[in-house]
Short mmCIF file of C-alpha atoms and ligand atoms in Angstrom, two decimals:
data_model
loop_
_atom_site.label_atom_id
_atom_site.label_comp_id
_atom_site.label_asym_id
_atom_site.label_seq_id
_atom_site.Cartn_x
_atom_site.Cartn_y
_atom_site.Cartn_z
CA MET A 4 42.01 44.05 76.41
CA GLY A 5 38.60 45.38 75.41
CA GLY A 6 38.28 49.00 74.39
CA LEU A 7 36.67 50.18 77.64
CA THR A 8 39.14 48.28 79.83
CA GLN A 9 42.00 49.84 77.89
CA VAL A 10 40.61 53.31 78.45
CA LEU A 11 40.10 52.68 82.17
CA VAL A 12 43.55 51.16 82.68
CA PHE A 13 45.04 54.01 80.70
CA CYS A 14 43.34 56.67 82.80
CA ALA A 15 44.21 54.92 86.08
CA VAL A 16 47.89 54.65 85.17
CA VAL A 17 48.14 58.21 83.93
CA VAL A 18 46.47 59.57 87.05
CA ALA A 19 48.70 57.45 89.30
CA VAL A 20 51.89 58.45 87.50
CA ARG A 21 50.94 62.08 87.58
CA ALA A 22 50.16 61.95 91.28
CA ALA A 23 53.51 60.28 91.93
CA MET A 24 55.29 63.00 89.92
CA ILE A 25 53.82 65.96 91.75
CA GLU A 26 56.58 66.73 94.15
CA SER A 27 55.80 69.05 96.99
CA ASN A 28 59.34 70.15 97.74
CA ILE A 29 61.17 70.57 94.47
CA PRO A 30 64.40 72.50 95.21
CA LEU A 31 64.62 75.63 93.10
CA PRO A 32 67.83 76.80 91.46
CA ASP A 33 69.65 79.66 93.15
CA GLU A 34 68.55 82.97 91.60
CA ASN A 35 71.95 84.51 92.34
CA ALA A 36 74.21 81.57 91.54
CA TRP A 37 77.70 82.67 90.49
CA TRP A 38 78.94 81.18 87.22
CA GLY A 39 81.98 83.37 86.67
CA PRO A 40 85.51 82.30 87.59
CA GLY A 41 86.42 82.14 91.28
CA ALA A 42 84.17 83.46 94.02
CA ALA A 43 81.20 85.79 93.52
CA GLU A 44 82.04 89.47 93.18
CA ALA A 45 80.23 92.68 92.24
CA VAL A 46 79.52 92.76 88.51
CA ASP A 47 79.49 95.55 85.99
CA THR A 48 75.78 95.92 85.25
CA SER A 49 76.21 98.11 82.18
CA ILE A 50 74.85 97.09 78.79
CA ARG A 51 77.66 97.36 76.25
CA PRO A 52 77.26 97.47 72.47
CA PHE A 53 78.95 94.56 70.72
CA LYS A 54 80.05 93.74 67.18
CA ILE A 55 81.20 90.43 65.74
CA SER A 56 84.65 90.57 64.20
CA PHE A 57 86.49 87.93 62.20
CA GLU A 58 90.17 88.29 62.96
CA GLU A 59 92.59 87.92 60.08
CA LYS A 60 94.62 85.40 62.09
CA MET A 61 91.56 83.24 62.71
CA ILE A 62 90.66 83.24 58.99
CA GLU A 63 94.22 82.36 57.97
CA ASP A 64 94.38 79.49 60.44
CA LEU A 65 90.97 78.20 59.37
CA ARG A 66 91.94 78.24 55.70
CA TYR A 67 95.20 76.46 56.47
CA ARG A 68 93.37 73.69 58.34
CA LEU A 69 90.74 73.35 55.61
CA LYS A 70 93.41 72.99 52.94
CA ASN A 71 95.64 70.61 54.89
CA HIS A 72 93.29 67.87 56.00
CA ARG A 73 94.22 64.24 55.37
CA PRO A 74 92.22 62.43 52.66
CA PHE A 75 88.71 61.63 53.85
CA THR A 76 87.67 57.97 54.13
CA PRO A 77 85.61 57.16 51.03
CA PRO A 78 81.95 56.42 51.74
CA LEU A 79 80.37 53.00 51.24
CA GLU A 80 78.43 52.53 48.00
CA ASP A 81 74.91 53.96 48.02
CA ALA A 82 75.29 54.95 51.67
CA GLY A 83 73.55 58.31 51.52
CA PHE A 84 73.83 59.70 55.05
CA ASN A 85 73.00 56.36 56.67
CA TYR A 86 76.52 55.94 58.07
CA GLY A 87 76.91 59.62 58.90
CA PHE A 88 78.06 62.53 56.76
CA ASN A 89 78.82 61.27 53.23
CA THR A 90 82.41 62.22 52.41
CA ALA A 91 81.60 62.20 48.67
CA VAL A 92 80.38 65.78 49.19
CA LEU A 93 82.81 66.83 51.92
CA ASN A 94 85.59 68.13 49.64
CA ASP A 95 83.12 70.48 47.98
CA TRP A 96 82.09 71.93 51.29
CA VAL A 97 85.63 72.26 52.58
CA SER A 98 86.89 74.00 49.46
CA TYR A 99 83.85 76.27 49.37
CA TRP A 100 84.49 77.32 52.95
CA ALA A 101 88.20 77.96 52.27
CA ASN A 102 87.90 79.63 48.87
CA SER A 103 84.42 81.00 48.19
CA TYR A 104 82.92 81.92 51.53
CA ASN A 105 83.19 85.72 51.68
CA PHE A 106 84.28 86.44 55.22
CA THR A 107 83.86 90.21 54.89
CA GLU A 108 80.35 89.96 53.55
CA ARG A 109 79.30 87.35 56.13
CA GLU A 110 80.75 89.37 58.99
CA ASN A 111 78.70 92.35 57.81
CA TYR A 112 75.59 90.17 57.69
CA MET A 113 76.15 88.95 61.24
CA ASN A 114 76.33 92.57 62.37
CA LEU A 115 73.08 93.55 60.68
CA TYR A 116 71.23 94.04 63.96
CA PRO A 117 72.22 95.78 67.20
CA GLN A 118 74.02 93.48 69.61
CA PHE A 119 75.05 93.89 73.22
CA LYS A 120 76.70 92.19 76.13
CA THR A 121 75.95 92.46 79.80
CA ASN A 122 77.20 90.53 82.80
CA ILE A 123 74.72 88.24 84.52
CA GLN A 124 75.83 86.12 87.49
CA GLY A 125 79.47 86.37 86.44
CA LEU A 126 79.02 85.62 82.72
CA ASP A 127 78.99 88.09 79.85
CA ILE A 128 75.76 87.32 78.03
CA HIS A 129 75.53 88.33 74.38
CA PHE A 130 72.21 89.29 72.81
CA VAL A 131 70.62 90.85 69.76
CA ARG A 132 68.05 93.47 70.69
CA VAL A 133 65.76 95.03 68.12
CA LYS A 134 63.23 97.64 69.19
CA PRO A 135 60.62 98.86 66.70
CA GLU A 136 59.84 102.56 66.28
CA VAL A 137 56.14 102.79 66.96
CA PRO A 138 53.55 105.55 66.55
CA ALA A 139 51.60 106.58 69.64
CA GLY A 140 48.97 104.03 70.62
CA VAL A 141 50.91 101.00 69.44
CA GLU A 142 52.02 98.87 72.35
CA VAL A 143 55.52 97.32 72.37
CA LEU A 144 55.65 93.77 73.70
CA PRO A 145 59.01 92.29 74.79
CA ILE A 146 59.74 88.75 73.69
CA LEU A 147 62.75 86.64 74.64
CA MET A 148 63.71 84.23 71.84
CA LEU A 149 66.02 81.31 72.57
CA HIS A 150 67.91 79.10 70.10
CA GLY A 151 69.26 75.61 70.76
CA TRP A 152 72.01 73.27 69.55
CA PRO A 153 73.67 73.39 67.01
CA ALA A 154 72.16 76.79 66.32
CA THR A 155 73.05 80.36 67.17
CA VAL A 156 71.23 83.70 67.26
CA LEU A 157 71.53 83.65 63.45
CA GLU A 158 68.64 81.18 63.36
CA PHE A 159 66.35 84.15 63.93
CA TYR A 160 67.87 86.67 61.51
CA LYS A 161 65.28 86.08 58.77
CA VAL A 162 62.35 86.57 61.13
CA ILE A 163 63.68 89.74 62.75
CA PRO A 164 62.31 92.08 60.02
CA LEU A 165 59.00 90.21 59.98
CA LEU A 166 58.57 90.29 63.73
CA THR A 167 59.51 93.94 64.12
CA GLU A 168 57.13 95.19 61.42
CA VAL A 169 54.85 97.85 62.80
CA SER A 170 51.19 97.46 61.98
CA GLU A 171 48.58 99.78 63.46
CA GLU A 172 45.94 97.21 62.68
CA ARG A 173 47.65 94.70 64.97
CA GLY A 174 47.87 97.31 67.69
CA TYR A 175 51.21 96.05 69.00
CA ALA A 176 54.78 95.52 67.89
CA LEU A 177 57.53 93.34 69.27
CA GLU A 178 60.80 94.15 70.94
CA LEU A 179 63.04 91.16 70.28
CA ILE A 180 65.68 90.00 72.74
CA ILE A 181 67.70 87.15 71.25
CA PRO A 182 70.59 85.94 73.42
CA SER A 183 73.35 83.42 72.83
CA LEU A 184 73.02 80.62 75.40
CA PRO A 185 75.86 80.51 77.95
CA GLY A 186 78.75 78.56 76.38
CA PHE A 187 77.32 79.20 72.90
CA GLY A 188 78.08 81.90 70.35
CA PHE A 189 79.31 85.11 71.92
CA SER A 190 78.15 84.46 75.49
CA ASP A 191 80.73 83.36 78.05
CA ALA A 192 80.98 79.73 79.06
CA THR A 193 81.20 78.87 82.74
CA ASN A 194 84.09 76.94 84.23
CA LYS A 195 81.91 75.58 87.02
CA GLN A 196 79.91 72.34 86.99
CA GLY A 197 76.13 72.40 87.02
CA LEU A 198 75.01 75.02 84.49
CA GLY A 199 72.14 73.21 82.78
CA ALA A 200 68.92 74.35 81.14
CA THR A 201 67.19 75.12 84.44
CA GLU A 202 70.03 77.35 85.63
CA MET A 203 70.07 79.02 82.20
CA ALA A 204 66.39 79.87 82.64
CA VAL A 205 67.38 81.85 85.75
CA ILE A 206 70.12 83.67 83.82
CA PHE A 207 67.69 84.73 81.08
CA ARG A 208 65.06 85.85 83.54
CA ASN A 209 67.74 87.98 85.22
CA LEU A 210 68.77 89.30 81.79
CA MET A 211 65.18 90.39 81.07
CA HIS A 212 65.06 92.17 84.43
CA ARG A 213 68.33 93.92 83.59
CA LEU A 214 66.71 95.16 80.37
CA GLY A 215 63.77 96.53 82.31
CA HIS A 216 61.25 93.77 81.61
CA GLU A 217 59.67 92.28 84.71
CA LYS A 218 57.13 90.36 82.62
CA PHE A 219 57.47 89.28 79.01
CA TYR A 220 56.65 86.75 76.28
CA ILE A 221 58.99 83.88 75.39
CA HIS A 222 59.78 81.72 72.38
CA GLY A 223 62.13 78.75 72.21
CA GLY A 224 63.16 75.95 69.86
CA ASP A 225 65.32 72.90 70.63
CA TRP A 226 67.20 73.57 73.94
CA GLY A 227 65.67 77.03 73.87
CA ALA A 228 62.29 75.32 74.19
CA TYR A 229 63.38 73.40 77.24
CA ILE A 230 64.93 76.49 78.84
CA CYS A 231 61.69 78.38 78.20
CA PHE A 232 59.72 75.56 79.81
CA ASN A 233 61.88 75.99 82.90
CA LEU A 234 61.49 79.76 82.84
CA ALA A 235 57.70 79.46 82.62
CA SER A 236 57.67 76.85 85.41
CA LEU A 237 59.99 78.67 87.81
CA PHE A 238 58.60 82.18 87.20
CA PRO A 239 55.00 81.74 85.95
CA ASP A 240 54.04 85.23 87.13
CA GLU A 241 56.70 86.79 84.93
CA VAL A 242 55.72 85.18 81.63
CA TYR A 243 52.67 86.31 79.64
CA GLY A 244 52.79 83.44 77.18
CA TYR A 245 55.08 80.90 75.57
CA HIS A 246 55.33 80.11 71.84
CA THR A 247 57.39 77.12 70.73
CA ASN A 248 58.03 74.94 67.70
CA TYR A 249 59.39 72.11 69.85
CA GLY A 250 57.09 70.19 72.16
CA ILE A 251 59.71 68.59 74.34
CA SER A 252 59.04 67.11 77.76
CA PHE A 253 61.46 65.03 79.80
CA SER A 254 58.78 64.36 82.40
CA PRO A 255 58.49 60.59 82.87
CA ALA A 256 54.70 61.10 82.93
CA SER A 257 54.77 62.33 79.31
CA TRP A 258 56.71 59.30 78.14
CA ILE A 259 54.58 56.86 80.13
CA THR A 260 51.48 58.40 78.55
CA TRP A 261 53.03 57.73 75.15
CA PHE A 262 53.78 54.06 76.02
CA MET A 263 50.27 53.60 77.43
CA GLY A 264 48.90 54.47 74.02
CA SER A 265 50.58 51.40 72.52
CA PHE A 266 48.14 49.04 74.29
CA GLY A 267 45.60 49.27 71.51
CA GLU A 268 43.48 51.59 69.48
CA GLY A 269 41.26 52.69 72.37
CA ALA A 270 44.25 53.81 74.40
CA GLN A 271 46.00 55.30 71.39
CA ASN A 272 43.00 57.48 70.60
CA LEU A 273 43.35 59.02 74.04
CA VAL A 274 46.95 59.99 73.36
CA VAL A 275 46.83 61.32 69.83
CA GLU A 276 44.34 62.38 67.18
CA LYS A 277 43.89 59.72 64.50
CA HIS A 278 45.41 61.73 61.65
CA LEU A 279 48.59 62.32 63.67
CA ALA A 280 48.97 58.78 65.03
CA GLY A 281 51.80 58.06 62.56
CA ARG A 282 53.94 60.64 64.37
CA LEU A 283 53.85 58.55 67.57
CA TYR A 284 52.95 54.96 66.70
CA PRO A 285 53.83 52.17 66.26
CA THR A 286 56.02 52.81 69.30
CA THR A 287 58.70 50.33 68.18
CA SER A 288 59.34 52.03 64.85
CA ILE A 289 59.38 55.50 66.43
CA LEU A 290 61.82 54.25 69.08
CA LYS A 291 63.99 52.68 66.40
CA GLU A 292 64.04 55.99 64.55
CA LEU A 293 64.94 57.86 67.75
CA MET A 294 67.77 55.38 68.38
CA THR A 295 69.27 55.84 64.91
CA LYS A 296 69.04 59.61 65.24
CA SER A 297 70.20 60.26 68.77
CA GLY A 298 73.79 59.00 68.95
CA TYR A 299 75.03 62.60 69.17
CA LEU A 300 72.81 63.15 72.18
CA HIS A 301 74.23 60.24 74.12
CA ILE A 302 77.86 61.27 73.62
CA GLN A 303 77.11 64.92 74.36
CA ALA A 304 75.14 64.00 77.48
CA THR A 305 77.94 61.84 78.82
CA LYS A 306 81.36 62.82 77.41
CA PRO A 307 81.08 66.24 75.71
CA ASP A 308 84.73 67.02 76.44
CA THR A 309 85.95 63.99 74.48
CA ILE A 310 84.12 64.80 71.25
CA GLY A 311 85.01 68.45 71.89
CA VAL A 312 88.73 67.88 71.35
CA GLY A 313 88.39 66.75 67.73
CA MET A 314 85.71 69.32 66.93
CA SER A 315 87.95 72.12 68.16
CA ASP A 316 90.90 70.91 66.09
CA SER A 317 89.34 70.11 62.73
CA PRO A 318 86.99 72.41 60.82
CA SER A 319 86.14 69.64 58.33
CA GLY A 320 85.31 67.31 61.22
CA LEU A 321 83.16 70.00 62.80
CA LEU A 322 81.39 70.60 59.50
CA ALA A 323 80.65 66.89 58.99
CA TYR A 324 79.37 66.45 62.55
CA VAL A 325 77.14 69.51 62.64
CA PHE A 326 75.84 69.27 59.06
CA GLN A 327 74.92 65.61 59.51
CA PHE A 328 72.73 66.71 62.40
CA VAL A 329 71.24 69.50 60.31
CA SER A 330 70.49 67.11 57.43
CA MET A 331 68.68 64.72 59.76
CA ALA A 332 66.81 67.44 61.63
CA VAL A 333 65.50 69.14 58.50
CA ARG A 334 63.95 66.23 56.55
CA ILE A 335 63.53 62.57 57.49
CA ASP A 336 64.23 61.34 53.96
CA ASN A 337 67.51 63.29 53.72
CA ILE A 338 69.18 60.20 55.13
CA ASN A 339 69.07 58.45 51.76
CA LYS A 340 70.56 61.35 49.82
CA THR A 341 74.28 61.47 48.99
CA ASP A 342 74.37 65.21 49.65
CA GLY A 343 72.14 64.90 52.72
CA GLY A 344 69.65 67.30 51.10
CA LEU A 345 71.59 70.09 52.78
CA LEU A 346 71.06 72.62 49.99
CA ASP A 347 67.37 71.85 49.42
CA HIS A 348 66.25 74.31 52.09
CA TYR A 349 69.32 76.36 52.96
CA THR A 350 72.12 78.13 51.11
CA ARG A 351 75.78 77.31 51.69
CA GLU A 352 76.20 80.71 53.33
CA GLU A 353 73.40 80.17 55.82
CA LEU A 354 74.81 76.82 56.93
CA LEU A 355 78.41 78.03 57.04
CA ASP A 356 77.52 81.25 58.90
CA ASN A 357 76.12 79.23 61.76
CA LEU A 358 79.13 76.91 61.75
CA MET A 359 81.53 79.89 61.64
CA VAL A 360 80.25 81.02 65.02
CA TYR A 361 81.12 77.69 66.64
CA TRP A 362 84.49 77.63 64.90
CA MET A 363 85.61 81.20 65.55
CA GLN A 364 84.52 81.06 69.18
CA ASN A 365 86.02 77.59 69.58
CA ASN A 366 83.07 76.69 71.77
CA PHE A 367 81.53 73.58 70.26
CA ASN A 368 82.71 71.82 73.43
CA THR A 369 81.18 74.20 75.94
CA ALA A 370 77.91 74.29 73.95
CA CYS A 371 77.69 70.48 74.07
CA ARG A 372 77.89 70.51 77.84
CA ILE A 373 74.26 71.63 78.08
CA TYR A 374 73.33 67.99 77.38
CA ALA A 375 75.52 66.65 80.18
CA GLU A 376 74.42 69.35 82.63
CA THR A 377 70.71 68.79 82.00
CA LEU A 378 70.11 65.17 81.02
CA ASN A 379 71.40 63.69 84.26
CA MET A 380 70.32 62.13 87.54
CA ARG A 381 70.60 65.41 89.42
CA ASN A 382 67.87 66.94 87.26
CA LEU A 383 65.73 63.79 87.48
CA ASN A 384 66.09 63.50 91.26
CA ASN A 385 65.48 67.21 91.79
CA GLY A 386 62.08 66.73 90.16
CA TRP A 387 62.98 69.39 87.57
CA PHE A 388 61.83 67.23 84.64
CA SER A 389 58.39 67.15 86.23
CA LEU A 390 57.93 70.85 86.86
CA SER A 391 54.78 72.27 85.31
CA THR A 392 53.44 75.67 84.40
CA PRO A 393 50.07 77.39 84.09
CA VAL A 394 51.50 79.91 81.58
CA PRO A 395 49.55 79.80 78.28
CA VAL A 396 51.47 77.76 75.70
CA TYR A 397 51.13 77.77 71.91
CA LEU A 398 52.85 74.92 70.04
CA ILE A 399 53.54 74.46 66.36
CA GLN A 400 55.11 71.08 65.52
CA ALA A 401 56.51 70.09 62.13
CA ASP A 402 56.18 66.60 60.64
CA ASN A 403 59.92 66.26 59.95
CA ASP A 404 61.04 67.34 63.39
CA LEU A 405 63.08 65.02 65.62
CA LEU A 406 60.06 64.14 67.70
CA TYR A 407 56.41 64.92 68.22
CA MET A 408 54.45 65.30 71.44
CA SER A 409 50.68 65.30 71.59
CA THR A 410 48.62 67.48 73.92
CA PRO A 411 47.87 64.67 76.44
CA MET A 412 51.60 63.98 76.69
CA LEU A 413 52.44 67.65 77.20
CA GLN A 414 49.61 68.45 79.59
CA HIS A 415 51.64 66.96 82.43
CA ILE A 416 53.96 69.95 82.18
CA TYR A 417 51.81 72.53 80.38
CA THR A 418 48.44 72.85 82.08
CA ASN A 419 47.28 75.68 79.80
CA ILE A 420 47.89 74.70 76.17
CA VAL A 421 45.96 77.20 74.08
CA HIS A 422 46.89 75.62 70.76
CA ASN A 423 48.91 72.63 69.52
CA LYS A 424 49.19 72.85 65.78
CA ALA A 425 50.67 70.11 63.57
CA ILE A 426 52.15 71.25 60.27
CA ASP A 427 53.50 69.32 57.29
CA GLY A 428 56.51 69.97 55.07
CA ALA A 429 58.91 71.52 57.59
CA GLY A 430 61.72 70.53 59.94
CA HIS A 431 63.47 71.31 63.20
CA PHE A 432 64.72 74.84 62.48
CA LEU A 433 61.39 76.43 61.68
CA ALA A 434 62.38 80.10 62.07
CA SER A 435 65.14 79.86 59.47
CA GLU A 436 63.41 77.37 57.18
CA LYS A 437 59.96 78.99 57.01
CA PRO A 438 60.33 82.57 58.24
CA GLU A 439 56.87 83.73 57.11
CA LEU A 440 55.05 80.76 58.54
CA PHE A 441 57.04 81.04 61.76
CA SER A 442 56.32 84.75 62.19
CA ASN A 443 52.62 84.28 61.49
CA SER A 444 52.56 81.58 64.11
CA VAL A 445 54.19 83.88 66.68
CA TYR A 446 51.63 86.60 65.91
CA GLU A 447 48.75 84.14 66.14
CA ALA A 448 50.06 82.96 69.51
CA LEU A 449 50.36 86.52 70.82
CA ASP A 450 46.84 87.31 69.65
CA MET A 451 45.57 84.28 71.56
CA PHE A 452 47.57 85.07 74.71
CA ARG A 453 46.31 88.67 74.67
CA LYS A 454 42.74 87.56 74.13
CA GLN A 455 42.97 85.07 77.00
CA LYS A 456 44.35 87.85 79.21
CA ASP A 457 41.47 90.16 78.24
CA ASP A 458 38.93 87.41 78.84
CA CYS A 459 40.37 86.89 82.31
CA LYS A 460 40.10 90.62 83.01
CA ASP A 461 36.45 90.57 81.90
CA GLU A 462 35.73 87.82 84.37
CA LEU A 463 37.26 89.68 87.28
C1 NAG B 3 83.24 90.14 49.55
O1 NAG B 3 82.27 90.99 50.10
C2 NAG B 3 82.70 92.36 50.16
C3 NAG B 3 81.66 93.12 50.98
O2 NAG B 3 80.36 92.84 50.52
C4 NAG B 3 82.89 92.89 48.75
O3 NAG B 3 83.32 94.22 48.79
C5 NAG B 3 83.91 92.03 48.03
O4 NAG B 3 84.01 92.41 46.70
C6 NAG B 3 83.54 90.56 48.12
N1 NAG B 3 84.63 89.75 47.63
C7 NAG B 3 84.49 88.89 46.64
C8 NAG B 3 85.72 88.13 46.26
O5 NAG B 3 83.44 88.70 46.07
C1 NAG B 4 65.88 54.86 52.77
O1 NAG B 4 66.08 53.81 51.87
C2 NAG B 4 65.77 52.53 52.38
C3 NAG B 4 66.22 51.49 51.39
O2 NAG B 4 65.79 51.82 50.10
C4 NAG B 4 64.27 52.49 52.69
O3 NAG B 4 63.92 51.23 53.22
C5 NAG B 4 63.95 53.57 53.70
O4 NAG B 4 62.55 53.63 53.94
C6 NAG B 4 64.43 54.93 53.22
N1 NAG B 4 64.29 55.86 54.32
C7 NAG B 4 63.67 57.02 54.22
C8 NAG B 4 63.55 57.82 55.46
O5 NAG B 4 63.22 57.43 53.16
#
């Protein structure tokens, strides 16, 4: 195809796909759905302080299991992490967890910031809430920050001091609300089918209302990013702006736009800027990479309760499974390293703290269900993948992340992208890997959202 023909075919297909995706009667999730056990009942609406506590019995049992595992299967020669977690380094991790991890110190660290629980739609939702003390004249802006899998609220601990700094020059400070997703961390899991990312968006919007915030800012990474997308789509009038380090769209239109770009250079230039083309093309090698990386996603989206049994029973199995994901999500070339590069960007404590939460709560299984409850035909047929939002969106996307999405791919769902920044030398968990860079990005986004708001006011 000639260059011009490519461009015309590209535009025609994209317009047609987009038109086909715009559903007029998308059913919305129930704002009062009941996720607690049994039938709906009146809930206790109080906000209760909460502290994490490691019980002696849990620690004893964990240590026993860590010390009494069967011998691990030796790795293949020169395998790196290509076949999964390399057992050559597993004994080190297991004995560190059993013998050197200081449970008292780590428990104290986890309780560094004020935490609470409150019941929303039948589930106790856990959250960290940090409010800055501000002098008169400094505005306090609420921001909801959502983690994903296999993370916890701890992902944000290093940015909490940076994001609650008070600066008169900036003119505003942030109140952070950082919840555990339902079924994750210290939030209750449901025992009912159907609690996916879209329904979680409703829960978090109701949580923000409970805390007195009718309108607020949002940030999300990984599943948190997809939940925030839903929140911004379902309640656009309640969200001032959305910052994310994960440009994820499940809208078929986004993926078709990507494929269209593989028809030649003319089409490709419409999808992605030249210097970022390697993040999306050639399509076959990117797809191959996605295939080798996403086995976990397929099992968790189809049979989370099967993998959940082993993960609940074996702390070394849980460690291998979760840390293999972390290795892959942090740096692409970690796959060829015997130690998975796990300690190149994180300390043993940081990685084990996060894992401890899944272990002590015994909720790896319920956390995995978010894949099955979201990535399914119900969500596709409902049209929920193709929702869109006019809320201003600021994206920062790292070169080593699991995937990249360009502005033309994301515009199907985000009609007001104020910035889509590509950065090098970082991975999937940006807040914990690069706290300064992450915080500066959040501030830059807020400055842009506030400026856009002021500009709109000027025009009125
Ligand atoms: C573990 O941490 C606690 C609290 O910080 C400290 O008092 C204790 O000495 C530490 N234990 C070891 C073995 O280092
Ligand atoms: C891993 O090593 C193989 C074989 O040496 C090489 O072909 C591949 O490009 C490497 N992968 C990464 C991500 O560095």
